[in-house]
Amino acid sequence: MKQTTYGEIEVCDAHVHFFSHHFFEKLAGLAPSTRGTPDPVEAACQVTGFDPPGTDPAFLADRWLAELDLAGVSRAMLIASVPGDEASVAAAVWRHPDRFVGAFMVDPTHDDTEARVRRAFDELGLGVACLFPSMHHFSIAESDGVRAVAALAAERPGRAVFTHFGALSVGIRSKLGLPSPFDMRRSNPFDLHPVAGEFASTTFIVPHFGAGMFRETLMVAELCPNVMIDTSSSNRWMRYVSPPADLASVFRQTIAVAGASRLLFGSDSSFFPRGWNGTVFDAQIEALADAGASADDARAVLGGNFGRLFGEQES
Ligand SMILES: [Zn+2]
């Protein structure tokens, strides 16, 4: 439990990146500054200033657990943040199943998408398939792979599909000097509308209030009750809105359109030594209070909805 302006609240974080050894290895193997060095992961950590994750994902899982304990955070969704890294986050979930929900990035343009996601859900016990259409150059509306993923999630309780829209920047790629050949034409939440309509029993999660596509996100959320919105990150996209939005009005408007039951608190924490990003939490709880959110609404956003979606904690 975490002490807040709303009193003691159970906080669950629906957006934490799990920067595993495999994750570093993949990016470091691509970056000109680190590839071909004797230890590319070590070199990448030096370039970025991030702590080495350790080769055993259990080490990183324990570090995150200690971090959540320190912050008073009950549970977190850990995201394997390159395709093919399901095993790392699965190891973390197996180690602390009552504290972590596993999520994994998948590129649905690959032929093995259905088999990979089925295995992640059924054998590895992961909860959320994460799609990045602008990164992997596909349309959420038109991809057969996306439909396969949505169908698999529909058949299984406690599973969801995360769909990233709007602005996408990956800090570690920039730090490593890796280009980011993304395509923002794939980033419109309207692409989710036909899929969320067809797979009405699948829960879809749109992060960062749509990351600049706020209006479109609200429109789709109003039409599709199976669309949830995560609040994560510092929401720098608010600078794109004219006049610039403030977080309190973003919360107020989202709760008015979609209801508090469809918001998932997220911090977008990712690396050590920073660890869990309490600054984001502090800003969000202040914004909730400024927005006039009730204590029940705050409890739902900060942890209750997470428990409803993924199942309550067993311990
Ligand atoms: Zn993120």
mmCIF file of C-alpha atoms and ligand atoms in Angstrom:
data_model
loop_
_atom_site.group_PDB
_atom_site.id
_atom_site.type_symbol
_atom_site.label_atom_id
_atom_site.label_comp_id
_atom_site.label_asym_id
_atom_site.label_seq_id
_atom_site.Cartn_x
_atom_site.Cartn_y
_atom_site.Cartn_z
ATOM 1 C CA MET A 1 0.000 0.000 0.000
ATOM 2 C CA LYS A 2 1.114 3.506 -0.714
ATOM 3 C CA GLN A 3 0.373 6.592 1.354
ATOM 4 C CA THR A 4 -1.164 9.289 -0.857
ATOM 5 C CA THR A 5 -3.342 12.383 -0.674
ATOM 6 C CA TYR A 6 -6.243 9.945 -1.045
ATOM 7 C CA GLY A 7 -5.052 7.949 1.963
ATOM 8 C CA GLU A 8 -3.623 4.444 1.701
ATOM 9 C CA ILE A 9 -4.008 3.145 -1.818
ATOM 10 C CA GLU A 10 -2.970 -0.019 -3.596
ATOM 11 C CA VAL A 11 -0.819 1.099 -6.522
ATOM 12 C CA CYS A 12 -0.221 -1.109 -9.547
ATOM 13 C CA ASP A 13 1.938 0.132 -12.411
ATOM 14 C CA ALA A 14 0.725 -1.000 -15.843
ATOM 15 C CA HIS A 15 3.762 0.227 -17.786
ATOM 16 C CA VAL A 16 7.295 -0.750 -16.731
ATOM 17 C CA HIS A 17 9.895 -1.735 -19.321
ATOM 18 C CA PHE A 18 12.026 -4.763 -18.538
ATOM 19 C CA PHE A 19 15.389 -3.901 -20.090
ATOM 20 C CA SER A 20 16.836 -7.398 -19.954
ATOM 21 C CA HIS A 21 20.256 -8.610 -21.013
ATOM 22 C CA HIS A 22 18.704 -9.862 -24.225
ATOM 23 C CA PHE A 23 17.185 -6.427 -24.843
ATOM 24 C CA PHE A 24 20.572 -4.705 -24.452
ATOM 25 C CA GLU A 25 22.247 -7.421 -26.521
ATOM 26 C CA LYS A 26 19.875 -6.883 -29.416
ATOM 27 C CA LEU A 27 20.199 -3.097 -29.511
ATOM 28 C CA ALA A 28 23.933 -3.108 -28.753
ATOM 29 C CA GLY A 29 24.425 -5.572 -31.607
ATOM 30 C CA LEU A 30 22.910 -3.038 -33.999
ATOM 31 C CA ALA A 31 24.406 0.238 -32.784
ATOM 32 C CA PRO A 32 27.581 1.357 -34.570
ATOM 33 C CA SER A 33 29.074 2.542 -31.276
ATOM 34 C CA THR A 34 28.803 -0.832 -29.554
ATOM 35 C CA ARG A 35 28.571 -3.603 -32.119
ATOM 36 C CA GLY A 36 31.757 -5.588 -32.583
ATOM 37 C CA THR A 37 33.158 -4.508 -29.199
ATOM 38 C CA PRO A 38 34.318 -7.334 -26.886
ATOM 39 C CA ASP A 39 31.249 -6.936 -24.652
ATOM 40 C CA PRO A 40 28.539 -4.963 -26.503
ATOM 41 C CA VAL A 41 26.131 -5.029 -23.525
ATOM 42 C CA GLU A 42 28.758 -3.583 -21.210
ATOM 43 C CA ALA A 43 29.647 -1.005 -23.870
ATOM 44 C CA ALA A 44 25.960 -0.074 -24.264
ATOM 45 C CA CYS A 45 25.639 0.398 -20.507
ATOM 46 C CA GLN A 46 28.645 2.688 -20.536
ATOM 47 C CA VAL A 47 27.279 4.767 -23.414
ATOM 48 C CA THR A 48 23.800 5.080 -21.882
ATOM 49 C CA GLY A 49 24.779 5.317 -18.225
ATOM 50 C CA PHE A 50 22.341 2.509 -17.463
ATOM 51 C CA ASP A 51 23.249 -0.194 -14.954
ATOM 52 C CA PRO A 52 24.047 -3.624 -16.454
ATOM 53 C CA PRO A 53 20.937 -5.825 -16.197
ATOM 54 C CA GLY A 54 22.873 -9.006 -15.332
ATOM 55 C CA THR A 55 22.763 -12.024 -17.612
ATOM 56 C CA ASP A 56 20.169 -13.824 -15.460
ATOM 57 C CA PRO A 57 16.723 -12.171 -15.682
ATOM 58 C CA ALA A 58 16.123 -13.252 -12.073
ATOM 59 C CA PHE A 59 18.646 -10.611 -11.002
ATOM 60 C CA LEU A 60 16.725 -7.849 -12.764
ATOM 61 C CA ALA A 61 13.403 -9.252 -11.490
ATOM 62 C CA ASP A 62 14.664 -9.095 -7.909
ATOM 63 C CA ARG A 63 15.946 -5.578 -8.440
ATOM 64 C CA TRP A 64 12.560 -4.427 -9.707
ATOM 65 C CA LEU A 65 10.833 -6.178 -6.810
ATOM 66 C CA ALA A 66 13.039 -4.405 -4.276
ATOM 67 C CA GLU A 67 12.359 -1.142 -6.086
ATOM 68 C CA LEU A 68 8.586 -1.628 -5.983
ATOM 69 C CA ASP A 69 8.780 -2.557 -2.300
ATOM 70 C CA LEU A 70 10.685 0.637 -1.589
ATOM 71 C CA ALA A 71 8.105 2.716 -3.453
ATOM 72 C CA GLY A 72 5.118 0.930 -1.918
ATOM 73 C CA VAL A 73 3.951 -0.330 -5.317
ATOM 74 C CA SER A 74 2.038 -3.602 -5.135
ATOM 75 C CA ARG A 75 2.292 -4.940 -8.673
ATOM 76 C CA ALA A 76 3.692 -4.051 -12.074
ATOM 77 C CA MET A 77 3.319 -5.060 -15.674
ATOM 78 C CA LEU A 78 6.809 -5.696 -17.038
ATOM 79 C CA ILE A 79 7.229 -5.234 -20.781
ATOM 80 C CA ALA A 80 9.794 -7.200 -22.797
ATOM 81 C CA SER A 81 10.733 -4.351 -25.098
ATOM 82 C CA VAL A 82 12.189 -6.036 -28.170
ATOM 83 C CA PRO A 83 10.497 -8.816 -30.137
ATOM 84 C CA GLY A 84 11.734 -12.268 -29.126
ATOM 85 C CA ASP A 85 12.391 -11.419 -25.473
ATOM 86 C CA GLU A 86 9.431 -13.247 -23.950
ATOM 87 C CA ALA A 87 11.673 -15.618 -21.984
ATOM 88 C CA SER A 88 13.258 -12.805 -19.936
ATOM 89 C CA VAL A 89 10.000 -11.378 -18.713
ATOM 90 C CA ALA A 90 8.559 -14.873 -18.208
ATOM 91 C CA ALA A 91 11.464 -15.647 -15.874
ATOM 92 C CA ALA A 92 10.604 -12.527 -13.861
ATOM 93 C CA VAL A 93 6.929 -13.488 -13.651
ATOM 94 C CA TRP A 94 7.710 -17.065 -12.612
ATOM 95 C CA ARG A 95 9.938 -15.724 -9.872
ATOM 96 C CA HIS A 96 7.362 -13.301 -8.466
ATOM 97 C CA PRO A 97 3.977 -14.286 -9.893
ATOM 98 C CA ASP A 98 2.015 -12.381 -7.284
ATOM 99 C CA ARG A 99 3.787 -9.115 -8.128
ATOM 100 C CA PHE A 100 4.445 -9.119 -11.863
ATOM 101 C CA VAL A 101 2.314 -9.434 -14.982
ATOM 102 C CA GLY A 102 4.306 -10.189 -18.123
ATOM 103 C CA ALA A 103 3.963 -8.277 -21.378
ATOM 104 C CA PHE A 104 5.942 -8.732 -24.560
ATOM 105 C CA MET A 105 6.559 -6.836 -27.770
ATOM 106 C CA VAL A 106 5.563 -8.775 -30.844
ATOM 107 C CA ASP A 107 5.948 -7.891 -34.521
ATOM 108 C CA PRO A 108 2.766 -9.243 -36.129
ATOM 109 C CA THR A 109 4.194 -9.032 -39.641
ATOM 110 C CA HIS A 110 6.158 -12.224 -38.935
ATOM 111 C CA ASP A 111 4.737 -15.579 -40.006
ATOM 112 C CA ASP A 112 5.194 -17.144 -36.574
ATOM 113 C CA THR A 113 3.089 -14.507 -34.770
ATOM 114 C CA GLU A 114 0.181 -16.755 -33.873
ATOM 115 C CA ALA A 115 2.391 -19.589 -32.583
ATOM 116 C CA ARG A 116 4.593 -17.158 -30.672
ATOM 117 C CA VAL A 117 1.707 -15.389 -28.947
ATOM 118 C CA ARG A 118 -0.084 -18.659 -28.196
ATOM 119 C CA ARG A 119 3.063 -19.946 -26.527
ATOM 120 C CA ALA A 120 3.562 -16.699 -24.602
ATOM 121 C CA PHE A 121 -0.008 -16.797 -23.273
ATOM 122 C CA ASP A 122 -0.320 -20.529 -22.643
ATOM 123 C CA GLU A 123 3.148 -21.827 -21.843
ATOM 124 C CA LEU A 124 4.955 -18.794 -20.511
ATOM 125 C CA GLY A 125 1.982 -17.352 -18.637
ATOM 126 C CA LEU A 126 2.378 -13.857 -20.054
ATOM 127 C CA GLY A 127 -0.571 -11.488 -20.060
ATOM 128 C CA VAL A 128 -0.216 -8.789 -22.699
ATOM 129 C CA ALA A 129 0.949 -8.737 -26.319
ATOM 130 C CA CYS A 130 2.336 -5.307 -27.223
ATOM 131 C CA LEU A 131 2.022 -3.957 -30.745
ATOM 132 C CA PHE A 132 3.983 -0.997 -32.140
ATOM 133 C CA PRO A 133 2.585 -0.322 -35.617
ATOM 134 C CA SER A 134 4.802 2.674 -36.378
ATOM 135 C CA MET A 135 7.928 0.755 -35.359
ATOM 136 C CA HIS A 136 7.133 -2.407 -37.298
ATOM 137 C CA HIS A 137 5.349 -0.797 -40.220
ATOM 138 C CA PHE A 138 1.921 -2.366 -40.237
ATOM 139 C CA SER A 139 -1.634 -1.181 -39.943
ATOM 140 C CA ILE A 140 -3.523 -2.254 -36.826
ATOM 141 C CA ALA A 141 -6.687 -2.215 -38.940
ATOM 142 C CA GLU A 142 -5.391 -4.294 -41.810
ATOM 143 C CA SER A 143 -2.891 -6.792 -40.409
ATOM 144 C CA ASP A 144 -3.838 -10.486 -40.270
ATOM 145 C CA GLY A 145 -1.255 -10.900 -37.528
ATOM 146 C CA VAL A 146 -3.053 -8.342 -35.374
ATOM 147 C CA ARG A 147 -6.320 -10.201 -35.850
ATOM 148 C CA ALA A 148 -4.658 -13.450 -34.787
ATOM 149 C CA VAL A 149 -3.294 -11.788 -31.640
ATOM 150 C CA ALA A 150 -6.666 -10.195 -30.830
ATOM 151 C CA ALA A 151 -8.416 -13.559 -31.272
ATOM 152 C CA LEU A 152 -5.981 -15.343 -28.954
ATOM 153 C CA ALA A 153 -6.468 -12.691 -26.260
ATOM 154 C CA ALA A 154 -10.253 -12.876 -26.666
ATOM 155 C CA GLU A 155 -10.297 -16.565 -25.758
ATOM 156 C CA ARG A 156 -8.269 -16.173 -22.582
ATOM 157 C CA PRO A 157 -9.187 -14.332 -19.377
ATOM 158 C CA GLY A 158 -6.636 -11.871 -18.028
ATOM 159 C CA ARG A 159 -5.058 -11.317 -21.433
ATOM 160 C CA ALA A 160 -4.921 -8.043 -23.326
ATOM 161 C CA VAL A 161 -3.422 -6.384 -26.376
ATOM 162 C CA PHE A 162 -1.417 -3.191 -26.008
ATOM 163 C CA THR A 163 -1.450 -0.943 -29.082
ATOM 164 C CA HIS A 164 0.913 2.015 -29.250
ATOM 165 C CA PHE A 165 -0.241 5.076 -31.179
ATOM 166 C CA GLY A 166 0.915 8.666 -31.530
ATOM 167 C CA ALA A 167 4.461 9.865 -31.063
ATOM 168 C CA LEU A 168 7.034 7.162 -30.459
ATOM 169 C CA SER A 169 10.575 7.788 -29.316
ATOM 170 C CA VAL A 170 12.799 5.185 -27.721
ATOM 171 C CA GLY A 171 15.326 6.957 -25.507
ATOM 172 C CA ILE A 172 17.891 4.171 -25.477
ATOM 173 C CA ARG A 173 17.977 4.040 -29.282
ATOM 174 C CA SER A 174 18.861 7.723 -29.422
ATOM 175 C CA LYS A 175 21.500 7.321 -26.723
ATOM 176 C CA LEU A 176 23.117 4.493 -28.688
ATOM 177 C CA GLY A 177 22.961 6.478 -31.911
ATOM 178 C CA LEU A 178 20.554 3.988 -33.463
ATOM 179 C CA PRO A 179 18.255 5.412 -36.112
ATOM 180 C CA SER A 180 14.521 5.036 -35.505
ATOM 181 C CA PRO A 181 12.930 4.425 -38.896
ATOM 182 C CA PHE A 182 9.366 4.550 -37.590
ATOM 183 C CA ASP A 183 6.297 5.512 -39.597
ATOM 184 C CA MET A 184 3.793 7.726 -37.832
ATOM 185 C CA ARG A 185 1.215 7.178 -40.533
ATOM 186 C CA ARG A 186 0.548 3.881 -38.695
ATOM 187 C CA SER A 187 -0.025 5.729 -35.421
ATOM 188 C CA ASN A 188 -3.656 6.747 -35.596
ATOM 189 C CA PRO A 189 -5.921 5.179 -32.930
ATOM 190 C CA PHE A 190 -8.702 5.183 -35.519
ATOM 191 C CA ASP A 191 -6.971 2.053 -36.868
ATOM 192 C CA LEU A 192 -8.035 0.317 -33.664
ATOM 193 C CA HIS A 193 -11.707 1.049 -34.177
ATOM 194 C CA PRO A 194 -12.584 -1.838 -36.564
ATOM 195 C CA VAL A 195 -10.434 -4.346 -34.658
ATOM 196 C CA ALA A 196 -11.764 -3.405 -31.210
ATOM 197 C CA GLY A 197 -15.255 -3.593 -32.661
ATOM 198 C CA GLU A 198 -14.727 -7.034 -34.136
ATOM 199 C CA PHE A 199 -12.950 -8.461 -31.088
ATOM 200 C CA ALA A 200 -15.295 -6.994 -28.527
ATOM 201 C CA SER A 201 -14.224 -9.373 -25.758
ATOM 202 C CA THR A 202 -10.538 -8.498 -26.127
ATOM 203 C CA THR A 203 -9.204 -5.720 -23.937
ATOM 204 C CA PHE A 204 -6.993 -3.251 -25.795
ATOM 205 C CA ILE A 205 -4.709 -0.849 -23.952
ATOM 206 C CA VAL A 206 -3.694 2.462 -25.550
ATOM 207 C CA PRO A 207 -0.693 3.926 -23.711
ATOM 208 C CA HIS A 208 0.046 7.579 -22.882
ATOM 209 C CA PHE A 209 -3.552 8.738 -23.545
ATOM 210 C CA GLY A 210 -2.716 8.165 -27.235
ATOM 211 C CA ALA A 211 0.650 10.033 -27.109
ATOM 212 C CA GLY A 212 -0.604 13.080 -28.980
ATOM 213 C CA MET A 213 -3.681 11.437 -30.482
ATOM 214 C CA PHE A 214 -5.778 12.287 -27.441
ATOM 215 C CA ARG A 215 -8.947 13.253 -29.252
ATOM 216 C CA GLU A 216 -8.819 10.157 -31.474
ATOM 217 C CA THR A 217 -8.164 7.949 -28.432
ATOM 218 C CA LEU A 218 -11.185 9.371 -26.613
ATOM 219 C CA MET A 219 -13.376 8.908 -29.683
ATOM 220 C CA VAL A 220 -12.391 5.245 -30.047
ATOM 221 C CA ALA A 221 -12.705 4.681 -26.292
ATOM 222 C CA GLU A 222 -16.211 6.111 -26.271
ATOM 223 C CA LEU A 223 -17.240 3.825 -29.133
ATOM 224 C CA CYS A 224 -15.451 0.705 -27.859
ATOM 225 C CA PRO A 225 -15.909 -0.187 -24.178
ATOM 226 C CA ASN A 226 -13.089 -2.757 -24.445
ATOM 227 C CA VAL A 227 -10.468 -0.038 -24.974
ATOM 228 C CA MET A 228 -8.485 0.995 -21.899
ATOM 229 C CA ILE A 229 -6.073 3.901 -21.695
ATOM 230 C CA ASP A 230 -2.794 3.943 -19.812
ATOM 231 C CA THR A 231 -1.677 7.172 -18.183
ATOM 232 C CA SER A 232 2.018 6.455 -18.398
ATOM 233 C CA SER A 233 5.042 8.666 -18.764
ATOM 234 C CA SER A 234 5.484 12.387 -18.373
ATOM 235 C CA ASN A 235 3.011 12.797 -21.267
ATOM 236 C CA ARG A 236 5.210 15.244 -23.156
ATOM 237 C CA TRP A 237 2.671 15.014 -25.963
ATOM 238 C CA MET A 238 0.615 17.628 -24.105
ATOM 239 C CA ARG A 239 2.895 20.211 -25.786
ATOM 240 C CA TYR A 240 1.387 19.290 -29.158
ATOM 241 C CA VAL A 241 -2.074 20.430 -28.120
ATOM 242 C CA SER A 242 -3.027 24.048 -28.593
ATOM 243 C CA PRO A 243 -3.189 25.556 -26.053
ATOM 244 C CA PRO A 244 -0.881 23.017 -24.325
ATOM 245 C CA ALA A 245 -2.912 20.600 -22.240
ATOM 246 C CA ASP A 246 -2.414 20.097 -18.534
ATOM 247 C CA LEU A 247 -2.546 16.693 -16.937
ATOM 248 C CA ALA A 248 -5.499 17.513 -14.695
ATOM 249 C CA SER A 249 -7.706 18.407 -17.649
ATOM 250 C CA VAL A 250 -6.507 15.302 -19.512
ATOM 251 C CA PHE A 251 -7.623 13.155 -16.576
ATOM 252 C CA ARG A 252 -10.888 15.070 -16.170
ATOM 253 C CA GLN A 253 -11.767 14.727 -19.843
ATOM 254 C CA THR A 254 -10.824 11.043 -20.044
ATOM 255 C CA ILE A 255 -12.853 10.162 -16.964
ATOM 256 C CA ALA A 256 -15.801 12.146 -18.372
ATOM 257 C CA VAL A 257 -15.703 10.291 -21.706
ATOM 258 C CA ALA A 258 -14.522 6.781 -20.817
ATOM 259 C CA GLY A 259 -14.996 6.591 -17.061
ATOM 260 C CA ALA A 260 -12.359 5.986 -14.385
ATOM 261 C CA SER A 261 -12.771 2.220 -14.778
ATOM 262 C CA ARG A 262 -10.921 2.331 -18.088
ATOM 263 C CA LEU A 263 -7.756 4.071 -16.981
ATOM 264 C CA LEU A 264 -4.616 2.222 -15.949
ATOM 265 C CA PHE A 265 -1.913 4.079 -14.075
ATOM 266 C CA GLY A 266 1.527 3.623 -15.623
ATOM 267 C CA SER A 267 4.897 5.210 -14.939
ATOM 268 C CA ASP A 268 6.862 4.102 -18.035
ATOM 269 C CA SER A 269 9.819 3.299 -15.787
ATOM 270 C CA SER A 270 12.593 1.473 -17.592
ATOM 271 C CA PHE A 271 16.196 1.613 -16.447
ATOM 272 C CA PHE A 272 18.437 1.609 -13.422
ATOM 273 C CA PRO A 273 19.873 3.484 -11.606
ATOM 274 C CA ARG A 274 16.741 5.665 -11.921
ATOM 275 C CA GLY A 275 14.459 2.739 -11.126
ATOM 276 C CA TRP A 276 10.787 3.360 -10.466
ATOM 277 C CA ASN A 277 9.800 6.812 -11.671
ATOM 278 C CA GLY A 278 8.068 8.300 -8.642
ATOM 279 C CA THR A 279 8.017 11.750 -10.244
ATOM 280 C CA VAL A 280 5.427 10.525 -12.729
ATOM 281 C CA PHE A 281 3.338 9.054 -9.925
ATOM 282 C CA ASP A 282 3.474 12.266 -7.889
ATOM 283 C CA ALA A 283 2.409 14.353 -10.905
ATOM 284 C CA GLN A 284 -0.438 11.993 -11.694
ATOM 285 C CA ILE A 285 -1.893 11.795 -8.231
ATOM 286 C CA GLU A 286 -1.752 15.589 -8.002
ATOM 287 C CA ALA A 287 -3.481 15.823 -11.387
ATOM 288 C CA LEU A 288 -6.175 13.375 -10.280
ATOM 289 C CA ALA A 289 -6.839 15.494 -7.209
ATOM 290 C CA ASP A 290 -6.853 18.710 -9.290
ATOM 291 C CA ALA A 291 -9.256 17.052 -11.709
ATOM 292 C CA GLY A 292 -11.636 16.460 -8.824
ATOM 293 C CA ALA A 293 -11.421 12.666 -9.110
ATOM 294 C CA SER A 294 -13.163 10.923 -6.221
ATOM 295 C CA ALA A 295 -11.251 8.578 -3.927
ATOM 296 C CA ASP A 296 -13.027 5.638 -5.581
ATOM 297 C CA ASP A 297 -11.978 6.842 -9.021
ATOM 298 C CA ALA A 298 -8.381 7.356 -7.881
ATOM 299 C CA ARG A 299 -8.312 3.866 -6.385
ATOM 300 C CA ALA A 300 -9.612 2.411 -9.647
ATOM 301 C CA VAL A 301 -7.071 4.246 -11.816
ATOM 302 C CA LEU A 302 -4.078 3.620 -9.584
ATOM 303 C CA GLY A 303 -4.586 -0.088 -8.968
ATOM 304 C CA GLY A 304 -8.169 -1.340 -8.927
ATOM 305 C CA ASN A 305 -8.542 -1.595 -12.687
ATOM 306 C CA PHE A 306 -5.239 -3.449 -12.944
ATOM 307 C CA GLY A 307 -6.532 -6.037 -10.469
ATOM 308 C CA ARG A 308 -9.803 -6.386 -12.330
ATOM 309 C CA LEU A 309 -8.036 -6.861 -15.659
ATOM 310 C CA PHE A 310 -5.299 -9.252 -14.594
ATOM 311 C CA GLY A 311 -6.885 -10.916 -11.571
ATOM 312 C CA GLU A 312 -6.430 -10.005 -7.960
ATOM 313 C CA GLN A 313 -3.192 -10.693 -6.170
ATOM 314 C CA GLU A 314 -3.173 -14.204 -4.740
ATOM 315 C CA SER A 315 -1.029 -13.754 -1.667
HETATM 316 ZN ZN ZN B 1 6.873 2.767 -22.557
#
